[in-house]
Short mmCIF file of N, CA and C in Angstrom, two decimals:
data_model
loop_
_atom_site.label_atom_id
_atom_site.label_comp_id
_atom_site.label_asym_id
_atom_site.label_seq_id
_atom_site.Cartn_x
_atom_site.Cartn_y
_atom_site.Cartn_z
N MET A 1 23.60 127.75 225.16
CA MET A 1 22.86 127.25 224.88
C MET A 1 21.47 128.15 224.14
N THR A 2 20.71 127.38 223.49
CA THR A 2 19.38 128.26 223.51
C THR A 2 18.33 127.68 223.89
N ILE A 3 17.34 128.20 223.65
CA ILE A 3 16.10 128.32 224.99
C ILE A 3 15.59 126.76 225.09
N ILE A 4 15.51 125.92 223.75
CA ILE A 4 14.72 124.46 224.27
C ILE A 4 15.57 123.59 224.66
N PRO A 5 16.48 123.62 224.57
CA PRO A 5 17.84 122.71 225.61
C PRO A 5 17.29 123.10 227.27
N GLN A 6 17.54 124.37 227.32
CA GLN A 6 17.45 125.42 228.38
C GLN A 6 15.76 124.78 229.22
N GLN A 7 14.71 124.75 228.34
CA GLN A 7 13.49 124.22 228.82
C GLN A 7 13.18 122.65 229.09
N LEU A 8 13.60 122.43 228.32
CA LEU A 8 13.61 120.53 228.34
C LEU A 8 14.45 120.33 229.91
N ALA A 9 16.32 120.77 230.10
CA ALA A 9 16.52 120.97 231.23
C ALA A 9 15.53 120.95 232.67
N ALA A 10 14.88 122.52 232.59
CA ALA A 10 14.24 122.48 233.83
C ALA A 10 12.96 121.74 233.89
N VAL A 11 12.72 121.17 232.81
CA VAL A 11 11.22 120.52 233.01
C VAL A 11 11.81 119.07 233.24
N ARG A 12 12.81 118.43 232.55
CA ARG A 12 13.30 117.64 233.49
C ARG A 12 14.01 116.89 235.02
N GLU A 13 13.92 118.04 235.62
CA GLU A 13 14.65 118.54 236.78
C GLU A 13 12.81 118.76 237.33
N ARG A 14 12.12 119.37 237.31
CA ARG A 14 10.91 119.06 237.78
C ARG A 14 10.31 117.75 238.35
N LEU A 15 10.20 117.15 237.08
CA LEU A 15 9.87 115.28 236.52
C LEU A 15 11.11 114.86 237.70
N ARG A 16 11.64 115.59 237.90
CA ARG A 16 12.91 114.84 238.60
C ARG A 16 12.90 114.46 240.22
N LEU A 17 12.56 115.51 240.36
CA LEU A 17 11.92 116.00 241.90
C LEU A 17 10.28 116.17 241.85
N ALA A 18 9.34 115.26 241.40
CA ALA A 18 8.04 115.04 241.38
C ALA A 18 8.10 113.69 241.72
N CYS A 19 8.58 112.93 241.17
CA CYS A 19 9.58 111.28 241.03
C CYS A 19 9.82 111.48 242.51
N GLU A 20 10.54 112.19 243.12
CA GLU A 20 11.32 112.05 244.50
C GLU A 20 10.28 112.05 245.52
N ALA A 21 9.49 113.32 245.46
CA ALA A 21 8.67 113.33 246.31
C ALA A 21 7.33 112.16 246.25
N ALA A 22 7.40 111.63 245.38
CA ALA A 22 6.02 110.59 244.96
C ALA A 22 6.63 108.66 245.55
N GLY A 23 8.43 109.20 245.09
CA GLY A 23 9.39 107.57 246.06
C GLY A 23 9.00 106.73 244.44
N ARG A 24 9.13 107.42 243.21
CA ARG A 24 9.30 106.86 242.23
C ARG A 24 10.80 107.10 241.39
N SER A 25 11.28 105.87 240.95
CA SER A 25 12.21 106.55 239.95
C SER A 25 12.20 107.70 238.73
N PRO A 26 13.29 108.29 238.47
CA PRO A 26 12.88 109.32 237.27
C PRO A 26 12.77 108.07 236.21
N ASP A 27 13.49 107.69 235.77
CA ASP A 27 13.55 106.39 234.88
C ASP A 27 12.02 106.04 234.80
N SER A 28 11.17 105.75 235.73
CA SER A 28 10.09 105.18 235.55
C SER A 28 9.08 106.25 234.51
N VAL A 29 9.40 107.87 234.10
CA VAL A 29 8.31 108.55 233.68
C VAL A 29 9.36 108.77 232.50
N GLY A 30 8.11 109.17 231.46
CA GLY A 30 8.59 109.34 230.34
C GLY A 30 8.27 110.82 230.05
N LEU A 31 9.04 111.66 229.02
CA LEU A 31 8.61 112.84 228.69
C LEU A 31 8.35 112.95 227.15
N LEU A 32 6.78 113.55 227.15
CA LEU A 32 6.65 113.57 225.44
C LEU A 32 6.26 114.50 224.91
N ALA A 33 7.40 115.22 223.95
CA ALA A 33 7.72 116.93 223.87
C ALA A 33 6.75 117.42 222.85
N VAL A 34 5.52 117.70 223.03
CA VAL A 34 4.68 118.37 222.06
C VAL A 34 5.45 119.26 221.18
N SER A 35 5.59 118.91 220.05
CA SER A 35 6.23 119.70 219.04
C SER A 35 5.29 120.30 217.73
N LYS A 36 4.03 120.27 218.06
CA LYS A 36 3.39 120.98 217.08
C LYS A 36 3.20 122.62 217.13
N THR A 37 3.18 123.11 215.74
CA THR A 37 4.05 124.42 215.47
C THR A 37 5.28 124.82 215.16
N PHE A 38 5.97 123.58 215.85
CA PHE A 38 7.73 124.28 216.04
C PHE A 38 8.43 123.40 214.49
N GLY A 39 8.95 124.44 214.29
CA GLY A 39 10.00 123.38 212.92
C GLY A 39 10.52 122.36 212.86
N PRO A 40 11.61 121.52 212.18
CA PRO A 40 12.05 121.02 212.23
C PRO A 40 13.25 120.69 212.86
N ASP A 41 13.73 122.39 213.00
CA ASP A 41 15.46 122.66 213.21
C ASP A 41 14.65 122.91 214.93
N ALA A 42 13.55 123.49 215.58
CA ALA A 42 13.37 123.10 216.71
C ALA A 42 13.37 122.08 217.52
N VAL A 43 12.94 120.84 216.67
CA VAL A 43 12.91 119.51 216.93
C VAL A 43 14.46 118.46 217.46
N ALA A 44 15.29 119.03 216.21
CA ALA A 44 16.57 118.92 215.68
C ALA A 44 17.45 119.16 217.77
N GLN A 45 17.07 120.82 218.05
CA GLN A 45 17.35 121.24 218.82
C GLN A 45 17.31 120.17 220.15
N ALA A 46 15.89 119.77 220.48
CA ALA A 46 15.59 118.81 221.45
C ALA A 46 16.34 117.78 221.26
N MET A 47 16.17 117.17 219.92
CA MET A 47 16.61 116.12 219.80
C MET A 47 18.35 115.91 220.59
N ALA A 48 19.28 117.08 219.83
CA ALA A 48 20.57 117.11 220.40
C ALA A 48 20.54 117.87 221.95
N ALA A 49 19.70 117.41 222.80
CA ALA A 49 19.51 117.70 223.96
C ALA A 49 18.85 116.58 224.99
N GLY A 50 18.85 115.08 223.90
CA GLY A 50 18.86 114.05 224.51
C GLY A 50 16.67 113.64 224.33
N GLN A 51 16.14 114.70 223.73
CA GLN A 51 14.63 114.41 223.80
C GLN A 51 14.25 113.59 222.53
N ARG A 52 13.72 111.92 222.59
CA ARG A 52 13.91 111.15 221.63
C ARG A 52 11.91 110.82 221.21
N ALA A 53 10.83 111.82 222.42
CA ALA A 53 9.53 111.08 221.60
C ALA A 53 8.95 112.63 221.93
N PHE A 54 8.25 112.41 220.65
CA PHE A 54 7.66 114.02 220.39
C PHE A 54 6.51 113.34 219.80
N GLY A 55 5.02 114.34 220.39
CA GLY A 55 3.74 114.70 220.05
C GLY A 55 3.19 115.54 218.73
N GLU A 56 2.54 115.18 218.13
CA GLU A 56 1.52 115.78 216.94
C GLU A 56 0.34 115.55 216.97
N ASN A 57 -0.51 116.83 216.67
CA ASN A 57 -2.08 116.58 216.52
C ASN A 57 -2.41 117.18 215.64
N TYR A 58 -1.36 117.43 214.50
CA TYR A 58 -1.60 117.91 213.46
C TYR A 58 -0.77 116.77 212.04
N VAL A 59 -1.37 115.88 211.74
CA VAL A 59 -1.03 115.01 210.98
C VAL A 59 0.00 115.47 209.68
N GLN A 60 -0.49 116.03 208.97
CA GLN A 60 0.20 116.62 207.99
C GLN A 60 1.55 117.54 208.54
N GLU A 61 1.37 118.00 209.20
CA GLU A 61 2.91 118.72 210.03
C GLU A 61 3.48 117.97 210.50
N GLY A 62 2.88 116.85 211.39
CA GLY A 62 3.98 115.56 211.70
C GLY A 62 4.35 115.13 210.93
N VAL A 63 3.82 114.78 209.80
CA VAL A 63 4.44 113.59 208.30
C VAL A 63 5.55 114.94 208.23
N ASP A 64 5.05 115.70 207.66
CA ASP A 64 6.45 116.68 207.24
C ASP A 64 7.73 116.72 207.72
N LYS A 65 7.93 116.62 208.89
CA LYS A 65 8.20 117.00 210.12
C LYS A 65 9.52 115.43 210.17
N ILE A 66 8.67 114.61 210.41
CA ILE A 66 9.28 113.49 211.06
C ILE A 66 9.99 112.87 209.15
N LEU A 67 9.52 113.10 208.00
CA LEU A 67 10.55 112.94 207.01
C LEU A 67 11.63 113.64 206.81
N ALA A 68 11.69 114.91 207.34
CA ALA A 68 12.21 116.27 207.49
C ALA A 68 13.26 115.58 208.18
N LEU A 69 13.27 115.22 209.18
CA LEU A 69 14.28 114.07 210.58
C LEU A 69 14.85 113.16 210.23
N ARG A 70 14.18 112.54 209.51
CA ARG A 70 14.82 111.39 208.99
C ARG A 70 15.94 111.30 207.87
N ALA A 71 15.48 112.74 207.18
CA ALA A 71 16.39 112.57 205.80
C ALA A 71 17.64 113.30 206.58
N SER A 72 17.41 114.66 207.35
CA SER A 72 18.29 115.00 208.15
C SER A 72 19.28 114.55 208.92
N HIS A 73 18.64 113.22 209.81
CA HIS A 73 19.23 113.05 211.13
C HIS A 73 19.12 111.61 210.85
N PRO A 74 19.63 110.69 209.37
CA PRO A 74 19.34 109.28 209.46
C PRO A 74 20.10 108.58 210.50
N GLY A 75 19.18 107.84 211.51
CA GLY A 75 19.74 106.78 212.32
C GLY A 75 19.63 106.91 213.52
N VAL A 76 18.86 107.98 213.91
CA VAL A 76 18.28 108.70 214.85
C VAL A 76 17.44 108.00 215.34
N ALA A 77 16.93 107.44 216.09
CA ALA A 77 15.75 106.66 216.82
C ALA A 77 14.86 107.61 217.21
N LEU A 78 13.81 108.39 216.53
CA LEU A 78 12.92 108.99 217.05
C LEU A 78 11.54 108.23 217.35
N GLU A 79 10.69 108.20 218.50
CA GLU A 79 9.58 108.21 218.81
C GLU A 79 8.05 108.86 218.32
N TRP A 80 6.91 109.01 217.52
CA TRP A 80 6.15 110.02 216.75
C TRP A 80 4.78 109.52 217.75
N HIS A 81 4.59 110.34 218.27
CA HIS A 81 3.02 110.01 218.89
C HIS A 81 2.18 111.43 218.25
N CYS A 82 1.15 110.59 217.92
CA CYS A 82 -0.24 111.34 217.39
C CYS A 82 -1.09 111.58 218.10
N ILE A 83 -1.50 112.76 219.04
CA ILE A 83 -2.29 113.12 219.94
C ILE A 83 -3.30 113.96 219.67
N GLY A 84 -3.60 114.07 218.92
CA GLY A 84 -4.79 115.19 218.37
C GLY A 84 -6.05 113.96 217.99
N PRO A 85 -7.34 114.50 217.84
CA PRO A 85 -8.30 113.44 217.43
C PRO A 85 -8.22 113.35 215.92
N LEU A 86 -8.47 112.16 215.62
CA LEU A 86 -7.68 111.58 214.31
C LEU A 86 -9.06 111.62 213.43
N GLN A 87 -9.07 111.97 211.97
CA GLN A 87 -10.34 111.86 211.08
C GLN A 87 -9.62 110.35 210.15
N THR A 88 -10.92 109.68 209.90
CA THR A 88 -10.43 108.59 208.92
C THR A 88 -9.88 108.79 207.97
N ASN A 89 -9.70 110.20 206.93
CA ASN A 89 -9.01 110.57 206.01
C ASN A 89 -7.47 110.36 206.35
N LYS A 90 -7.26 110.43 207.38
CA LYS A 90 -5.88 110.80 208.17
C LYS A 90 -5.08 109.28 208.73
N THR A 91 -6.19 108.29 208.65
CA THR A 91 -5.36 107.39 209.37
C THR A 91 -3.92 106.52 208.35
N ARG A 92 -4.82 106.65 206.88
CA ARG A 92 -3.42 106.18 206.24
C ARG A 92 -2.25 106.96 206.59
N LEU A 93 -1.67 108.09 207.15
CA LEU A 93 -0.47 108.64 207.12
C LEU A 93 0.06 108.50 208.32
N VAL A 94 -0.92 108.61 209.34
CA VAL A 94 -0.35 108.19 211.02
C VAL A 94 -0.41 106.61 210.83
N ALA A 95 -1.07 105.65 209.94
CA ALA A 95 -0.80 104.33 210.10
C ALA A 95 0.70 104.15 209.61
N GLU A 96 1.45 104.76 208.52
CA GLU A 96 2.47 104.86 207.72
C GLU A 96 3.72 105.23 208.37
N HIS A 97 3.51 106.63 209.59
CA HIS A 97 4.91 107.33 209.90
C HIS A 97 4.79 107.35 211.17
N PHE A 98 4.06 107.35 212.39
CA PHE A 98 3.43 107.74 213.64
C PHE A 98 4.07 106.25 214.19
N ASP A 99 4.27 106.60 215.58
CA ASP A 99 4.39 105.10 215.98
C ASP A 99 3.23 104.63 217.72
N TRP A 100 2.45 106.10 217.80
CA TRP A 100 1.48 105.40 218.97
C TRP A 100 0.13 106.47 218.31
N VAL A 101 -0.67 106.04 218.62
CA VAL A 101 -2.36 106.94 218.51
C VAL A 101 -2.72 107.13 219.86
N HIS A 102 -2.48 108.15 220.29
CA HIS A 102 -3.51 108.52 221.60
C HIS A 102 -4.97 108.57 222.24
N THR A 103 -5.61 108.74 220.64
CA THR A 103 -7.14 109.58 220.64
C THR A 103 -7.56 108.75 219.79
N ILE A 104 -7.85 107.56 219.40
CA ILE A 104 -8.77 106.79 218.93
C ILE A 104 -10.05 107.19 219.12
N ASP A 105 -11.28 107.46 219.01
CA ASP A 105 -12.70 107.48 219.35
C ASP A 105 -13.58 106.81 218.39
N ARG A 106 -13.81 106.08 217.81
CA ARG A 106 -14.28 105.45 216.99
C ARG A 106 -13.43 103.81 216.32
N LEU A 107 -13.96 102.99 216.66
CA LEU A 107 -13.95 101.26 215.80
C LEU A 107 -13.53 101.34 214.84
N LYS A 108 -14.29 102.10 213.47
CA LYS A 108 -13.76 102.74 212.60
C LYS A 108 -12.27 102.90 212.17
N VAL A 109 -11.84 104.11 213.03
CA VAL A 109 -10.96 104.61 213.09
C VAL A 109 -9.61 103.31 213.76
N ALA A 110 -9.82 102.68 214.51
CA ALA A 110 -9.07 101.76 215.10
C ALA A 110 -8.62 100.84 213.87
N GLN A 111 -9.67 100.08 213.53
CA GLN A 111 -9.90 99.38 211.80
C GLN A 111 -9.39 99.66 211.29
N ARG A 112 -9.03 101.37 210.59
CA ARG A 112 -8.69 101.55 209.14
C ARG A 112 -6.87 101.51 209.44
N LEU A 113 -6.59 102.28 210.83
CA LEU A 113 -4.64 102.07 211.38
C LEU A 113 -4.40 100.79 211.19
N SER A 114 -5.25 99.94 211.53
CA SER A 114 -5.00 98.53 211.68
C SER A 114 -4.78 97.86 210.32
N ASP A 115 -5.47 97.91 209.43
CA ASP A 115 -5.60 97.62 207.83
C ASP A 115 -4.47 98.23 206.84
N GLN A 116 -4.07 99.57 207.81
CA GLN A 116 -3.23 100.50 206.63
C GLN A 116 -1.86 100.38 207.35
N ARG A 117 -1.39 100.03 208.68
CA ARG A 117 -0.16 99.62 208.89
C ARG A 117 0.59 99.14 207.85
N PRO A 118 1.39 99.63 207.24
CA PRO A 118 2.96 98.49 206.23
C PRO A 118 3.46 97.27 207.28
N ALA A 119 3.13 96.09 206.59
CA ALA A 119 3.64 95.32 207.03
C ALA A 119 5.19 95.61 207.58
N HIS A 120 5.96 96.03 207.49
CA HIS A 120 7.43 95.92 207.44
C HIS A 120 7.54 97.28 208.54
N LEU A 121 6.40 97.64 209.61
CA LEU A 121 6.55 98.30 210.63
C LEU A 121 6.36 97.55 211.93
N PRO A 122 6.27 97.71 213.21
CA PRO A 122 6.27 97.39 213.89
C PRO A 122 4.58 97.55 214.24
N PRO A 123 4.16 96.73 214.87
CA PRO A 123 2.47 97.06 215.62
C PRO A 123 2.37 98.83 216.33
N LEU A 124 1.32 99.19 215.44
CA LEU A 124 0.68 100.73 215.87
C LEU A 124 0.41 100.91 217.26
N GLN A 125 1.40 101.16 217.95
CA GLN A 125 0.81 101.53 219.55
C GLN A 125 -0.60 102.42 220.20
#
């Protein structure tokens, strides 16, 4: 077992225990793995361990990973979150490749994301 699956298992156990202490179902909590600075191989290891939601705050690095993983793992549904500050010159990439954006700080950015989202994709969350 590589270190990434071990670390994911440890985090999931901590989440389970925290949910138990709070009287919540562990199924009511999601884990967003931040994959910035890790390459596609590391993300693939996390995928193999069952992780499906990944956060990126470097847009171009995230897009490169998204494309690489789609090519190497066709049919595996992953959820990609843009979690860092977003400049207007990066909105098209985010609109075309990510599922979620967590850090919209201006109406202009929100409008560009909406306008640039391809029609064949579900709404950007």
